[in-house]
Every structure is written in structure tokens, then in C-alpha cells.
């Protein structure tokens, strides 16, 4: 097999850079034999490892991570999470699906929060709720359907006018909004670092240890530069990078999206970003822009998508600045202090791929938005599948569905560009 590639980014993760330095766990420097090896220390991989240990405390488990915890996508995200699932395409069928999935999702969220509380993980949780907002007539029409789903699914919410949104975020840009009370906002790098550092001491975690190849041989052999890990069962918790291992190439693709954080805004100008000290805003269109006030005096902007590779940094900066200045023209002189990209997995129907790939080989990927709770949920259930818990597969597969087929290259890249051009036109000012 050709050497595996793993996520490598031009820029460091801004959330991680805003925290005090953390000492990574040592890289693998010897051969090792375990019962289960987990590749990837994001929300999915850490949930797999922790749940395996909960069910079978005697199991020998190891987690192998290419980068340092805090530099992967689990730290690069916008830090919105909730125990509720509210679909973007609000049909009644989606409402029913969200209700069924919501039960698993809420369990995973509660499990995650218990780990956070039991281990005293300081990740700056803000119970500020979130706003889904529309800037255009089409966005408002689509969001009004989501309001209906929130009502039917008993999700605590309220509707916001342009003035309500402006009061909170300072900008009159949005015409209609849906406020969801139960969303929490957190510092994602602090959360994933806390989860890694709170792994039971019996589970070794090897950071800065890219897996270069895997092969089936009396179980599985995982190759790294510092040593091999032999295991009976192997879990790929590498999300959009599963295809790099030679699996699920026709089910998922790697997508990059971008985030930037402004420099600190002077106290005298803070009125421009609203009355609320903490707020988070999600777009009504899937190509839209996510915004968040962070650390009292900064704004985070998340937007843009790229297929399989990062964009030119100047292009990404210019696009994110355009999004920021359109919303806050009075702050046009405020620059970005941090800009970074992160990867997610694109699947054609939005469903993850979760299950067994081969004898002793398991994977969970295709986690795009909502990965903090969803990755935790998928990882937790993957552990149950790995340990042969009855019903583990059926329950998850029925509720989540499975990633459908995607055309191979070159049609895939062409398709990505055509669809993103069409959708960008539709999204218009939601971007
Ligand atoms: C900019 C951005 C904003 C987002 N906003 C949100 C949000 O607000 N809320 C939310 O819930 N979700 C959000 N997401 C999505 C969320 O971050 C992902 O869904 C989540 O990270 C998926 O977790 P995971 O553990 O499955 O995968 P990842 O976090 O990608 O973890 C996989 C790990 O596998 C490692 N790996 C890959 N290949 C190898 C290899 N060969 N050897 C060893 N290790 C390897 C990687 O280094 C990585 O650390 C956002 C994502 C991005 C990029």
C-alpha cells in the first residue's frame, strides 16, 4: 500500500493557540500488542476507546494519533453543540428521522457532559443558546420550515426579528432568526485536550504518530515510523481520511472548511458586536457562514469549502474578511489574528458510514457538522459493535442510515465544483 496521508494544515489551530501550551503524549517508539487499536484521537476515536474500556475493563486498548491533540479537526471546529438534532432540510420525513436519531444523540451528549463534569474539564462552556439566521427571503422561507420542525419535535426555541438579532450581535444583516435555547458553545481545543488527558491511565495514547500502513495478518498490523501495533481488532476513527486507508473511497471525500478569529476589539467599540457577551449564529443555508463572539471581544467567522486540498491562504483570508465586513462594515479596520482550515467528511446523502469493513476492522466516518456530539455517539456505539454487543449494529444503522455512493474521479471533482457553484449562487448573501 502507498504511504498513507493524514491531515496536514498550513496554519496552526487558532483555538489551540489561544490556550496555554500542552505537553503532548510521547510518540510510539516500540512494538506493541493490544486487543483493540484505535486510529484517530478526535471525538470519535476517544469515544471508542473510553467506551471499550467501560464495557471491558480488561481489554488492552491503544489510541494512535498522527498530530498532537488540539491540532486535529476536533479542535478546529466552531464549538457549537447540543443534545438536539434539528435538520437543515426541514421536511416532515426529516423531522421524524431527527426524532429517532435524537434519542441516540441526546444519550451521547449526556455521556460526553458527564465525562466533562466528572473530570473537571475546563472548556469554557457557555449556555448561551444559538441563533439560526437568514439574511435573504429564500433563507427565511427555509428557516420558517425549521421553526415548524422545532415546534413538532418539542425543541425549546423562539423566533427572532431583525431587531432582536441586531440587539444580540450588533449587526442588522439578518432578517429572521430561530433561537435554540439548549445549544452550548465551548472551546473545542480545550474540550478535546481535556478528553484526551482524561482517558483512563490504562489506555495509552500515542501522539505525533502517523499510521503509514495497515495490513491484515493474524488480526491487524498497524505500521508507524516508531514501531508496529499488532491487534485483534482495529478501529479507523479518521473521519474524512478513511479513504486514504483504501476503504470507502466511493462513499466519502475530504472537505476543508475555514475559520478565522479577529484581533481583540477595543472596549469602546464592543457595542458594534451586540449586547450579549456570548452568542453563536448558524446559517440557514449549508454553504452559509457561522459566526461566534468569543472571549468577550473577538468574533470568529467560519465559511468556505474546498475539496481534498486547502485553498490558497490569501484567497481564504479575503473571502472570510468579505463575510465579516459585510456584517460589520464599521469594523472593517479590524483584522484577523488567526486563520485556519479543518477537515470534515462529505457524503452524498449526509449519512455517516459506520460499521465493520472486514474481519476485525471497523470504521466510523462521514461526520460533518455536529461532530462533537455525533462523533461521540458514533464512536461510543462503534465500541459496542466491536465488542459484539447484541443489537448494536441494527440500532445505529437504522437510525443514521449509511453513506451512499459517490462518483469516482474525475467526475467527483467536477461534480463538487458544479454543485458548489450552483449552491453558492443560491446561498447568495447567506455566505
Ligand atoms: C471549521 C470547522 C467547524 C466545525 N464546527 C463544528 C461545530 O461547531 N460543532 C460540531 O459539533 N462540529 C463542528 N465541526 C465538525 C467536527 O469538527 C467534526 O465532525 C469532528 O471533528 C469529527 O470528529 P472525528 O473524531 O470523527 O474526526 P477528526 O476530528 O477529524 O479526528 C480524526 C483524527 O484522525 C487522525 N488521523 C487521520 N489520519 C491518520 C493517520 N494516518 N494516522 C493517525 N491518525 C490519523 C487525525 O489527525 C484526526 O485527529 C466543524 C468542523 C470544522 C472543520
GROMACS .gro file of C-alpha atoms and ligand atoms in nm:
model
  484
    1UNK     CA    1   0.000   0.000   0.000
    2UNK     CA    2   0.126   0.353  -0.075
    3UNK     CA    3   0.213   0.561   0.232
    4UNK     CA    4  -0.099   0.694   0.397
    5UNK     CA    5  -0.164   1.064   0.405
    6UNK     CA    6  -0.312   1.229   0.711
    7UNK     CA    7  -0.441   1.583   0.770
    8UNK     CA    8  -0.162   1.841   0.749
    9UNK     CA    9  -0.255   2.206   0.770
   10UNK     CA   10  -0.078   2.523   0.663
   11UNK     CA   11  -0.182   2.706   0.980
   12UNK     CA   12  -0.197   2.607   1.344
   13UNK     CA   13  -0.540   2.579   1.504
   14UNK     CA   14  -0.640   2.919   1.648
   15UNK     CA   15  -0.837   2.768   1.939
   16UNK     CA   16  -0.530   2.568   2.041
   17UNK     CA   17  -0.305   2.872   2.004
   18UNK     CA   18  -0.528   3.068   2.244
   19UNK     CA   19  -0.468   2.810   2.521
   20UNK     CA   20  -0.157   2.759   2.732
   21UNK     CA   21   0.083   2.507   2.576
   22UNK     CA   22   0.012   2.139   2.647
   23UNK     CA   23   0.274   1.867   2.662
   24UNK     CA   24   0.175   1.601   2.408
   25UNK     CA   25   0.193   1.232   2.499
   26UNK     CA   26   0.506   1.065   2.356
   27UNK     CA   27   0.503   0.914   2.007
   28UNK     CA   28   0.512   0.534   1.968
   29UNK     CA   29   0.873   0.415   1.988
   30UNK     CA   30   0.838   0.037   2.025
   31UNK     CA   31   0.631  -0.257   1.902
   32UNK     CA   32   0.310  -0.320   2.093
   33UNK     CA   33   0.037  -0.585   2.107
   34UNK     CA   34  -0.315  -0.489   2.215
   35UNK     CA   35  -0.667  -0.625   2.180
   36UNK     CA   36  -0.806  -0.315   2.007
   37UNK     CA   37  -0.615  -0.034   1.838
   38UNK     CA   38  -0.794   0.292   1.756
   39UNK     CA   39  -0.654   0.523   1.488
   40UNK     CA   40  -0.751   0.889   1.542
   41UNK     CA   41  -0.787   1.082   1.869
   42UNK     CA   42  -1.079   1.305   1.775
   43UNK     CA   43  -1.426   1.287   1.935
   44UNK     CA   44  -1.495   0.956   1.759
   45UNK     CA   45  -1.169   0.778   1.844
   46UNK     CA   46  -1.164   0.891   2.207
   47UNK     CA   47  -1.526   0.780   2.250
   48UNK     CA   48  -1.443   0.437   2.100
   49UNK     CA   49  -1.151   0.393   2.342
   50UNK     CA   50  -1.333   0.512   2.653
   51UNK     CA   51  -1.647   0.309   2.585
   52UNK     CA   52  -1.442  -0.007   2.511
   53UNK     CA   53  -1.278   0.032   2.848
   54UNK     CA   54  -1.611   0.096   3.022
   55UNK     CA   55  -1.759  -0.226   2.885
   56UNK     CA   56  -1.447  -0.442   2.913
   57UNK     CA   57  -1.201  -0.301   3.170
   58UNK     CA   58  -0.958  -0.588   3.096
   59UNK     CA   59  -0.930  -0.507   2.724
   60UNK     CA   60  -0.588  -0.379   2.615
   61UNK     CA   61  -0.651  -0.069   2.408
   62UNK     CA   62  -0.421   0.185   2.239
   63UNK     CA   63  -0.502   0.511   2.057
   64UNK     CA   64  -0.273   0.635   1.780
   65UNK     CA   65  -0.290   0.997   1.660
   66UNK     CA   66  -0.099   1.149   1.367
   67UNK     CA   67  -0.077   1.501   1.509
   68UNK     CA   68  -0.099   1.647   1.859
   69UNK     CA   69  -0.437   1.655   2.026
   70UNK     CA   70  -0.560   2.011   1.982
   71UNK     CA   71  -0.437   2.037   1.624
   72UNK     CA   72  -0.688   1.797   1.464
   73UNK     CA   73  -1.035   1.886   1.333
   74UNK     CA   74  -1.193   1.807   1.668
   75UNK     CA   75  -1.020   2.125   1.792
   76UNK     CA   76  -1.057   2.324   1.470
   77UNK     CA   77  -1.436   2.346   1.479
   78UNK     CA   78  -1.668   2.625   1.590
   79UNK     CA   79  -1.759   2.472   1.927
   80UNK     CA   80  -2.140   2.458   1.890
   81UNK     CA   81  -2.304   2.154   2.040
   82UNK     CA   82  -2.643   2.046   2.164
   83UNK     CA   83  -2.838   1.745   2.275
   84UNK     CA   84  -3.089   1.813   1.996
   85UNK     CA   85  -3.079   1.746   1.625
   86UNK     CA   86  -3.255   1.998   1.406
   87UNK     CA   87  -3.231   1.918   1.032
   88UNK     CA   88  -3.145   2.192   0.784
   89UNK     CA   89  -3.383   2.043   0.524
   90UNK     CA   90  -3.699   2.063   0.720
   91UNK     CA   91  -3.938   1.812   0.570
   92UNK     CA   92  -4.170   1.608   0.789
   93UNK     CA   93  -3.968   1.298   0.695
   94UNK     CA   94  -3.652   1.469   0.823
   95UNK     CA   95  -3.836   1.571   1.140
   96UNK     CA   96  -3.924   1.209   1.212
   97UNK     CA   97  -3.568   1.096   1.133
   98UNK     CA   98  -3.427   1.365   1.363
   99UNK     CA   99  -3.661   1.248   1.640
  100UNK     CA  100  -3.535   0.888   1.613
  101UNK     CA  101  -3.168   0.990   1.585
  102UNK     CA  102  -3.221   1.244   1.860
  103UNK     CA  103  -3.251   0.972   2.124
  104UNK     CA  104  -2.903   0.834   2.048
  105UNK     CA  105  -2.769   1.183   2.010
  106UNK     CA  106  -2.904   1.302   2.345
  107UNK     CA  107  -2.759   0.994   2.520
  108UNK     CA  108  -2.417   1.064   2.367
  109UNK     CA  109  -2.435   1.432   2.460
  110UNK     CA  110  -2.522   1.345   2.822
  111UNK     CA  111  -2.240   1.089   2.832
  112UNK     CA  112  -1.996   1.350   2.699
  113UNK     CA  113  -2.109   1.611   2.951
  114UNK     CA  114  -2.074   1.359   3.234
  115UNK     CA  115  -1.713   1.292   3.129
  116UNK     CA  116  -1.654   1.670   3.121
  117UNK     CA  117  -1.804   1.716   3.469
  118UNK     CA  118  -1.650   1.407   3.631
  119UNK     CA  119  -1.305   1.505   3.511
  120UNK     CA  120  -1.338   1.878   3.568
  121UNK     CA  121  -1.258   1.954   3.203
  122UNK     CA  122  -1.240   2.335   3.170
  123UNK     CA  123  -1.362   2.409   2.819
  124UNK     CA  124  -1.534   2.741   2.873
  125UNK     CA  125  -1.891   2.611   2.832
  126UNK     CA  126  -2.140   2.891   2.769
  127UNK     CA  127  -2.510   2.816   2.796
  128UNK     CA  128  -2.588   3.095   2.557
  129UNK     CA  129  -2.804   2.904   2.309
  130UNK     CA  130  -2.759   2.964   1.938
  131UNK     CA  131  -2.929   3.158   1.662
  132UNK     CA  132  -3.003   3.017   1.319
  133UNK     CA  133  -3.039   3.318   1.098
  134UNK     CA  134  -3.144   3.412   0.746
  135UNK     CA  135  -3.031   3.718   0.554
  136UNK     CA  136  -3.238   3.654   0.241
  137UNK     CA  137  -3.601   3.588   0.156
  138UNK     CA  138  -3.517   3.231   0.045
  139UNK     CA  139  -3.324   3.176   0.367
  140UNK     CA  140  -3.619   3.297   0.573
  141UNK     CA  141  -3.862   3.067   0.387
  142UNK     CA  142  -3.638   2.769   0.454
  143UNK     CA  143  -3.583   2.867   0.818
  144UNK     CA  144  -3.956   2.905   0.883
  145UNK     CA  145  -3.991   2.535   0.796
  146UNK     CA  146  -3.719   2.454   1.051
  147UNK     CA  147  -3.917   2.651   1.312
  148UNK     CA  148  -4.210   2.420   1.238
  149UNK     CA  149  -3.989   2.112   1.292
  150UNK     CA  150  -3.857   2.256   1.620
  151UNK     CA  151  -4.219   2.300   1.730
  152UNK     CA  152  -4.325   1.948   1.629
  153UNK     CA  153  -4.014   1.789   1.786
  154UNK     CA  154  -4.058   1.986   2.112
  155UNK     CA  155  -3.724   2.164   2.085
  156UNK     CA  156  -3.716   2.474   2.305
  157UNK     CA  157  -3.694   2.772   2.071
  158UNK     CA  158  -3.816   3.120   1.992
  159UNK     CA  159  -3.838   3.327   1.677
  160UNK     CA  160  -3.624   3.640   1.637
  161UNK     CA  161  -3.686   3.952   1.431
  162UNK     CA  162  -3.416   4.159   1.262
  163UNK     CA  163  -3.415   4.393   1.565
  164UNK     CA  164  -3.382   4.101   1.811
  165UNK     CA  165  -3.083   3.965   1.621
  166UNK     CA  166  -2.926   4.308   1.588
  167UNK     CA  167  -2.958   4.361   1.963
  168UNK     CA  168  -2.767   4.040   2.026
  169UNK     CA  169  -2.496   4.056   1.758
  170UNK     CA  170  -2.484   4.425   1.678
  171UNK     CA  171  -2.537   4.379   1.302
  172UNK     CA  172  -2.865   4.443   1.116
  173UNK     CA  173  -2.758   4.193   0.846
  174UNK     CA  174  -3.014   3.919   0.925
  175UNK     CA  175  -3.389   3.950   0.873
  176UNK     CA  176  -3.517   3.641   1.057
  177UNK     CA  177  -3.385   3.401   1.318
  178UNK     CA  178  -3.457   3.094   1.523
  179UNK     CA  179  -3.313   3.092   1.873
  180UNK     CA  180  -3.237   2.749   2.018
  181UNK     CA  181  -3.205   2.767   2.390
  182UNK     CA  182  -3.028   2.439   2.453
  183UNK     CA  183  -2.721   2.483   2.233
  184UNK     CA  184  -2.400   2.528   2.425
  185UNK     CA  185  -2.088   2.699   2.298
  186UNK     CA  186  -1.746   2.577   2.410
  187UNK     CA  187  -1.373   2.597   2.345
  188UNK     CA  188  -1.323   2.292   2.121
  189UNK     CA  189  -0.944   2.264   2.164
  190UNK     CA  190  -0.984   2.273   2.542
  191UNK     CA  191  -1.254   2.005   2.521
  192UNK     CA  192  -1.061   1.759   2.305
  193UNK     CA  193  -0.741   1.816   2.503
  194UNK     CA  194  -0.937   1.757   2.824
  195UNK     CA  195  -1.095   1.439   2.688
  196UNK     CA  196  -0.757   1.302   2.579
  197UNK     CA  197  -0.592   1.389   2.909
  198UNK     CA  198  -0.883   1.229   3.098
  199UNK     CA  199  -0.851   0.892   2.921
  200UNK     CA  200  -0.817   0.615   3.180
  201UNK     CA  201  -0.446   0.559   3.253
  202UNK     CA  202  -0.472   0.202   3.124
  203UNK     CA  203  -0.525   0.337   2.768
  204UNK     CA  204  -0.201   0.459   2.611
  205UNK     CA  205  -0.236   0.743   2.362
  206UNK     CA  206   0.047   0.798   2.114
  207UNK     CA  207   0.055   1.146   1.961
  208UNK     CA  208   0.267   1.260   1.665
  209UNK     CA  209   0.240   0.903   1.539
  210UNK     CA  210   0.104   0.893   1.182
  211UNK     CA  211  -0.005   0.548   1.074
  212UNK     CA  212   0.174   0.476   0.749
  213UNK     CA  213   0.006   0.145   0.656
  214UNK     CA  214  -0.229  -0.121   0.793
  215UNK     CA  215  -0.233  -0.489   0.693
  216UNK     CA  216  -0.433  -0.797   0.783
  217UNK     CA  217  -0.209  -1.061   0.940
  218UNK     CA  218  -0.319  -1.272   1.240
  219UNK     CA  219  -0.556  -0.987   1.321
  220UNK     CA  220  -0.425  -0.646   1.210
  221UNK     CA  221  -0.083  -0.484   1.198
  222UNK     CA  222  -0.061  -0.104   1.218
  223UNK     CA  223   0.265   0.043   1.091
  224UNK     CA  224   0.416   0.368   1.216
  225UNK     CA  225   0.767   0.514   1.195
  226UNK     CA  226   0.843   0.423   1.558
  227UNK     CA  227   0.701   0.070   1.579
  228UNK     CA  228   0.414  -0.159   1.483
  229UNK     CA  229   0.097  -0.222   1.679
  230UNK     CA  230  -0.048  -0.572   1.650
  231UNK     CA  231  -0.413  -0.604   1.741
  232UNK     CA  232  -0.707  -0.840   1.707
  233UNK     CA  233  -0.941  -0.558   1.619
  234UNK     CA  234  -0.876  -0.221   1.463
  235UNK     CA  235  -1.098   0.090   1.453
  236UNK     CA  236  -1.047   0.362   1.193
  237UNK     CA  237  -1.173   0.682   1.358
  238UNK     CA  238  -1.014   0.908   1.099
  239UNK     CA  239  -1.336   1.056   0.953
  240UNK     CA  240  -1.270   1.201   0.603
  241UNK     CA  241  -0.933   1.026   0.594
  242UNK     CA  242  -1.071   0.670   0.597
  243UNK     CA  243  -1.045   0.655   0.214
  244UNK     CA  244  -0.669   0.714   0.245
  245UNK     CA  245  -0.655   0.368   0.408
  246UNK     CA  246  -0.802   0.226   0.087
  247UNK     CA  247  -1.158   0.187   0.221
  248UNK     CA  248  -1.487   0.367   0.147
  249UNK     CA  249  -1.338   0.556  -0.147
  250UNK     CA  250  -1.676   0.552  -0.317
  251UNK     CA  251  -1.858   0.670  -0.004
  252UNK     CA  252  -1.681   0.981   0.123
  253UNK     CA  253  -1.450   1.265   0.033
  254UNK     CA  254  -1.240   1.503   0.240
  255UNK     CA  255  -1.367   1.858   0.260
  256UNK     CA  256  -1.180   2.155   0.407
  257UNK     CA  257  -1.361   2.447   0.565
  258UNK     CA  258  -1.215   2.766   0.717
  259UNK     CA  259  -1.235   2.966   1.036
  260UNK     CA  260  -1.082   3.298   1.138
  261UNK     CA  261  -1.077   3.495   1.461
  262UNK     CA  262  -1.043   3.872   1.473
  263UNK     CA  263  -0.792   4.057   1.680
  264UNK     CA  264  -0.927   4.195   2.007
  265UNK     CA  265  -1.182   4.473   1.959
  266UNK     CA  266  -1.130   4.776   2.186
  267UNK     CA  267  -1.380   4.810   2.473
  268UNK     CA  268  -1.512   5.139   2.336
  269UNK     CA  269  -1.620   4.963   2.015
  270UNK     CA  270  -1.770   4.648   2.164
  271UNK     CA  271  -2.123   4.787   2.115
  272UNK     CA  272  -2.075   4.703   1.746
  273UNK     CA  273  -2.091   4.330   1.823
  274UNK     CA  274  -2.406   4.347   2.031
  275UNK     CA  275  -2.535   4.338   2.383
  276UNK     CA  276  -2.483   3.966   2.451
  277UNK     CA  277  -2.137   3.881   2.587
  278UNK     CA  278  -2.154   3.540   2.417
  279UNK     CA  279  -2.354   3.446   2.111
  280UNK     CA  280  -2.330   3.196   1.827
  281UNK     CA  281  -2.503   3.219   1.491
  282UNK     CA  282  -2.552   2.939   1.239
  283UNK     CA  283  -2.652   2.994   0.876
  284UNK     CA  284  -2.981   2.893   0.718
  285UNK     CA  285  -2.803   2.764   0.406
  286UNK     CA  286  -2.547   2.484   0.416
  287UNK     CA  287  -2.287   2.696   0.239
  288UNK     CA  288  -2.354   2.988   0.471
  289UNK     CA  289  -2.135   3.148   0.736
  290UNK     CA  290  -2.116   3.058   1.105
  291UNK     CA  291  -2.034   3.342   1.346
  292UNK     CA  292  -1.948   3.350   1.713
  293UNK     CA  293  -1.847   3.609   1.967
  294UNK     CA  294  -1.560   3.466   2.165
  295UNK     CA  295  -1.352   3.573   2.459
  296UNK     CA  296  -1.580   3.877   2.506
  297UNK     CA  297  -1.404   4.093   2.247
  298UNK     CA  298  -1.338   3.885   1.936
  299UNK     CA  299  -1.551   3.745   1.653
  300UNK     CA  300  -1.500   3.408   1.486
  301UNK     CA  301  -1.608   3.364   1.122
  302UNK     CA  302  -1.641   3.015   0.968
  303UNK     CA  303  -1.713   2.971   0.599
  304UNK     CA  304  -1.584   2.834   0.264
  305UNK     CA  305  -1.541   2.478   0.142
  306UNK     CA  306  -1.265   2.314  -0.060
  307UNK     CA  307  -1.245   1.962  -0.198
  308UNK     CA  308  -0.949   1.741  -0.095
  309UNK     CA  309  -0.696   2.026  -0.054
  310UNK     CA  310  -0.661   2.359   0.121
  311UNK     CA  311  -0.722   2.682  -0.070
  312UNK     CA  312  -0.460   2.947  -0.123
  313UNK     CA  313  -0.431   3.128   0.213
  314UNK     CA  314  -0.477   3.477   0.064
  315UNK     CA  315  -0.794   3.364  -0.113
  316UNK     CA  316  -0.932   3.216   0.210
  317UNK     CA  317  -0.845   3.527   0.412
  318UNK     CA  318  -1.006   3.758   0.156
  319UNK     CA  319  -1.325   3.551   0.145
  320UNK     CA  320  -1.361   3.541   0.524
  321UNK     CA  321  -1.286   3.912   0.554
  322UNK     CA  322  -1.556   3.982   0.298
  323UNK     CA  323  -1.806   3.787   0.516
  324UNK     CA  324  -1.701   3.981   0.827
  325UNK     CA  325  -1.704   4.328   0.671
  326UNK     CA  326  -2.043   4.276   0.505
  327UNK     CA  327  -2.190   4.215   0.851
  328UNK     CA  328  -1.989   4.474   1.043
  329UNK     CA  329  -1.883   4.747   0.797
  330UNK     CA  330  -1.796   4.974   1.092
  331UNK     CA  331  -1.531   4.722   1.198
  332UNK     CA  332  -1.368   4.699   0.854
  333UNK     CA  333  -1.034   4.803   1.003
  334UNK     CA  334  -1.031   4.505   1.245
  335UNK     CA  335  -0.800   4.234   1.112
  336UNK     CA  336  -0.786   3.859   1.173
  337UNK     CA  337  -0.536   3.733   1.428
  338UNK     CA  338  -0.590   3.365   1.347
  339UNK     CA  339  -0.699   3.180   1.034
  340UNK     CA  340  -0.706   2.805   0.993
  341UNK     CA  341  -0.871   2.528   0.798
  342UNK     CA  342  -1.012   2.199   0.921
  343UNK     CA  343  -1.134   1.882   0.755
  344UNK     CA  344  -1.470   1.713   0.759
  345UNK     CA  345  -1.606   1.427   0.554
  346UNK     CA  346  -1.851   1.481   0.271
  347UNK     CA  347  -2.101   1.205   0.196
  348UNK     CA  348  -2.357   1.222  -0.083
  349UNK     CA  349  -2.665   1.175   0.136
  350UNK     CA  350  -2.520   1.333   0.451
  351UNK     CA  351  -2.526   1.000   0.638
  352UNK     CA  352  -2.212   0.863   0.804
  353UNK     CA  353  -2.052   0.528   0.723
  354UNK     CA  354  -2.036   0.331   1.040
  355UNK     CA  355  -1.972  -0.041   1.090
  356UNK     CA  356  -1.746  -0.332   1.002
  357UNK     CA  357  -1.526  -0.315   0.691
  358UNK     CA  358  -1.353  -0.653   0.713
  359UNK     CA  359  -1.290  -0.922   0.971
  360UNK     CA  360  -1.169  -0.736   1.281
  361UNK     CA  361  -1.170  -0.399   1.101
  362UNK     CA  362  -1.422  -0.126   1.191
  363UNK     CA  363  -1.471   0.233   1.086
  364UNK     CA  364  -1.673   0.541   1.166
  365UNK     CA  365  -1.657   0.833   0.926
  366UNK     CA  366  -1.866   1.078   0.732
  367UNK     CA  367  -1.910   1.301   1.030
  368UNK     CA  368  -1.951   1.656   0.902
  369UNK     CA  369  -2.144   1.913   1.107
  370UNK     CA  370  -2.239   1.850   1.471
  371UNK     CA  371  -1.936   1.623   1.508
  372UNK     CA  372  -1.880   1.695   1.877
  373UNK     CA  373  -2.195   1.507   1.976
  374UNK     CA  374  -2.227   1.294   1.660
  375UNK     CA  375  -1.865   1.172   1.665
  376UNK     CA  376  -1.909   1.087   2.034
  377UNK     CA  377  -2.229   0.899   1.954
  378UNK     CA  378  -2.080   0.708   1.660
  379UNK     CA  379  -1.762   0.623   1.848
  380UNK     CA  380  -1.947   0.508   2.156
  381UNK     CA  381  -2.166   0.273   1.954
  382UNK     CA  382  -1.874   0.150   1.744
  383UNK     CA  383  -1.714   0.024   2.066
  384UNK     CA  384  -2.030  -0.175   2.136
  385UNK     CA  385  -2.020  -0.322   1.786
  386UNK     CA  386  -1.651  -0.412   1.824
  387UNK     CA  387  -1.726  -0.597   2.147
  388UNK     CA  388  -2.014  -0.781   1.981
  389UNK     CA  389  -2.293  -0.627   2.187
  390UNK     CA  390  -2.623  -0.753   2.061
  391UNK     CA  391  -2.834  -0.507   1.863
  392UNK     CA  392  -2.551  -0.251   1.845
  393UNK     CA  393  -2.543  -0.252   1.466
  394UNK     CA  394  -2.916  -0.250   1.397
  395UNK     CA  395  -2.999   0.034   1.630
  396UNK     CA  396  -2.736   0.267   1.486
  397UNK     CA  397  -2.766   0.168   1.120
  398UNK     CA  398  -3.143   0.206   1.124
  399UNK     CA  399  -3.134   0.545   1.286
  400UNK     CA  400  -2.841   0.701   1.097
  401UNK     CA  401  -2.869   0.539   0.751
  402UNK     CA  402  -2.549   0.484   0.559
  403UNK     CA  403  -2.336   0.696   0.327
  404UNK     CA  404  -2.445   0.639  -0.032
  405UNK     CA  405  -2.230   0.602  -0.345
  406UNK     CA  406  -2.027   0.897  -0.480
  407UNK     CA  407  -1.897   0.907  -0.836
  408UNK     CA  408  -1.522   0.840  -0.877
  409UNK     CA  409  -1.266   1.091  -1.003
  410UNK     CA  410  -1.262   1.294  -1.225
  411UNK     CA  411  -1.643   1.319  -1.206
  412UNK     CA  412  -1.630   1.377  -0.831
  413UNK     CA  413  -1.415   1.691  -0.852
  414UNK     CA  414  -1.616   1.823  -1.146
  415UNK     CA  415  -1.938   1.750  -0.955
  416UNK     CA  416  -1.806   1.926  -0.643
  417UNK     CA  417  -1.725   2.241  -0.841
  418UNK     CA  418  -2.056   2.243  -1.029
  419UNK     CA  419  -2.268   2.183  -0.717
  420UNK     CA  420  -2.075   2.434  -0.509
  421UNK     CA  421  -2.110   2.700  -0.782
  422UNK     CA  422  -2.487   2.638  -0.804
  423UNK     CA  423  -2.532   2.627  -0.427
  424UNK     CA  424  -2.316   2.937  -0.376
  425UNK     CA  425  -2.542   3.124  -0.614
  426UNK     CA  426  -2.845   3.002  -0.419
  427UNK     CA  427  -2.686   3.086  -0.084
  428UNK     CA  428  -2.603   3.441  -0.202
  429UNK     CA  429  -2.585   3.672   0.098
  430UNK     CA  430  -2.617   3.382   0.344
  431UNK     CA  431  -2.247   3.321   0.268
  432LIG     C1  432  -1.406   2.470   1.074
  432LIG     C2  433  -1.498   2.361   1.129
  432LIG     C3  434  -1.609   2.398   1.205
  432LIG     C4  435  -1.692   2.299   1.261
  432LIG     N1  436  -1.789   2.336   1.350
  432LIG     C5  437  -1.849   2.241   1.427
  432LIG     C6  438  -1.930   2.278   1.537
  432LIG     O1  439  -1.948   2.396   1.569
  432LIG     N2  440  -1.986   2.180   1.610
  432LIG     C7  441  -1.965   2.047   1.583
  432LIG     O2  442  -2.019   1.963   1.655
  432LIG     N3  443  -1.888   2.009   1.479
  432LIG     C8  444  -1.828   2.102   1.402
  432LIG     N4  445  -1.742   2.064   1.301
  432LIG     C9  446  -1.727   1.923   1.269
  432LIG    C10  447  -1.639   1.847   1.368
  432LIG     O3  448  -1.519   1.913   1.395
  432LIG    C11  449  -1.608   1.708   1.310
  432LIG     O4  450  -1.728   1.646   1.273
  432LIG    C12  451  -1.534   1.625   1.415
  432LIG     O5  452  -1.403   1.674   1.430
  432LIG    C13  453  -1.532   1.479   1.373
  432LIG     O6  454  -1.461   1.408   1.473
  432LIG     P1  455  -1.382   1.276   1.438
  432LIG     O7  456  -1.317   1.228   1.560
  432LIG     O8  457  -1.473   1.182   1.366
  432LIG     O9  458  -1.274   1.320   1.329
  432LIG     P2  459  -1.147   1.416   1.347
  432LIG    O10  460  -1.173   1.521   1.446
  432LIG    O11  461  -1.107   1.457   1.210
  432LIG    O12  462  -1.039   1.317   1.408
  432LIG    C14  463  -0.974   1.220   1.329
  432LIG    C15  464  -0.829   1.211   1.373
  432LIG    O13  465  -0.766   1.109   1.296
  432LIG    C16  466  -0.631   1.148   1.278
  432LIG     N5  467  -0.573   1.076   1.164
  432LIG    C17  468  -0.609   1.083   1.032
  432LIG     N6  469  -0.528   1.003   0.958
  432LIG    C18  470  -0.442   0.945   1.044
  432LIG    C19  471  -0.333   0.852   1.028
  432LIG     N7  472  -0.296   0.806   0.908
  432LIG     N8  473  -0.266   0.813   1.140
  432LIG    C20  474  -0.300   0.857   1.265
  432LIG     N9  475  -0.403   0.946   1.284
  432LIG    C21  476  -0.471   0.989   1.175
  432LIG    C22  477  -0.640   1.299   1.253
  432LIG    O14  478  -0.517   1.363   1.278
  432LIG    C23  479  -0.752   1.340   1.347
  432LIG    O15  480  -0.704   1.392   1.470
  432LIG    C24  481  -1.664   2.162   1.236
  432LIG    C25  482  -1.555   2.125   1.156
  432LIG    C26  483  -1.471   2.223   1.104
  432LIG    C27  484  -1.353   2.181   1.023
   0.00000   0.00000   0.00000
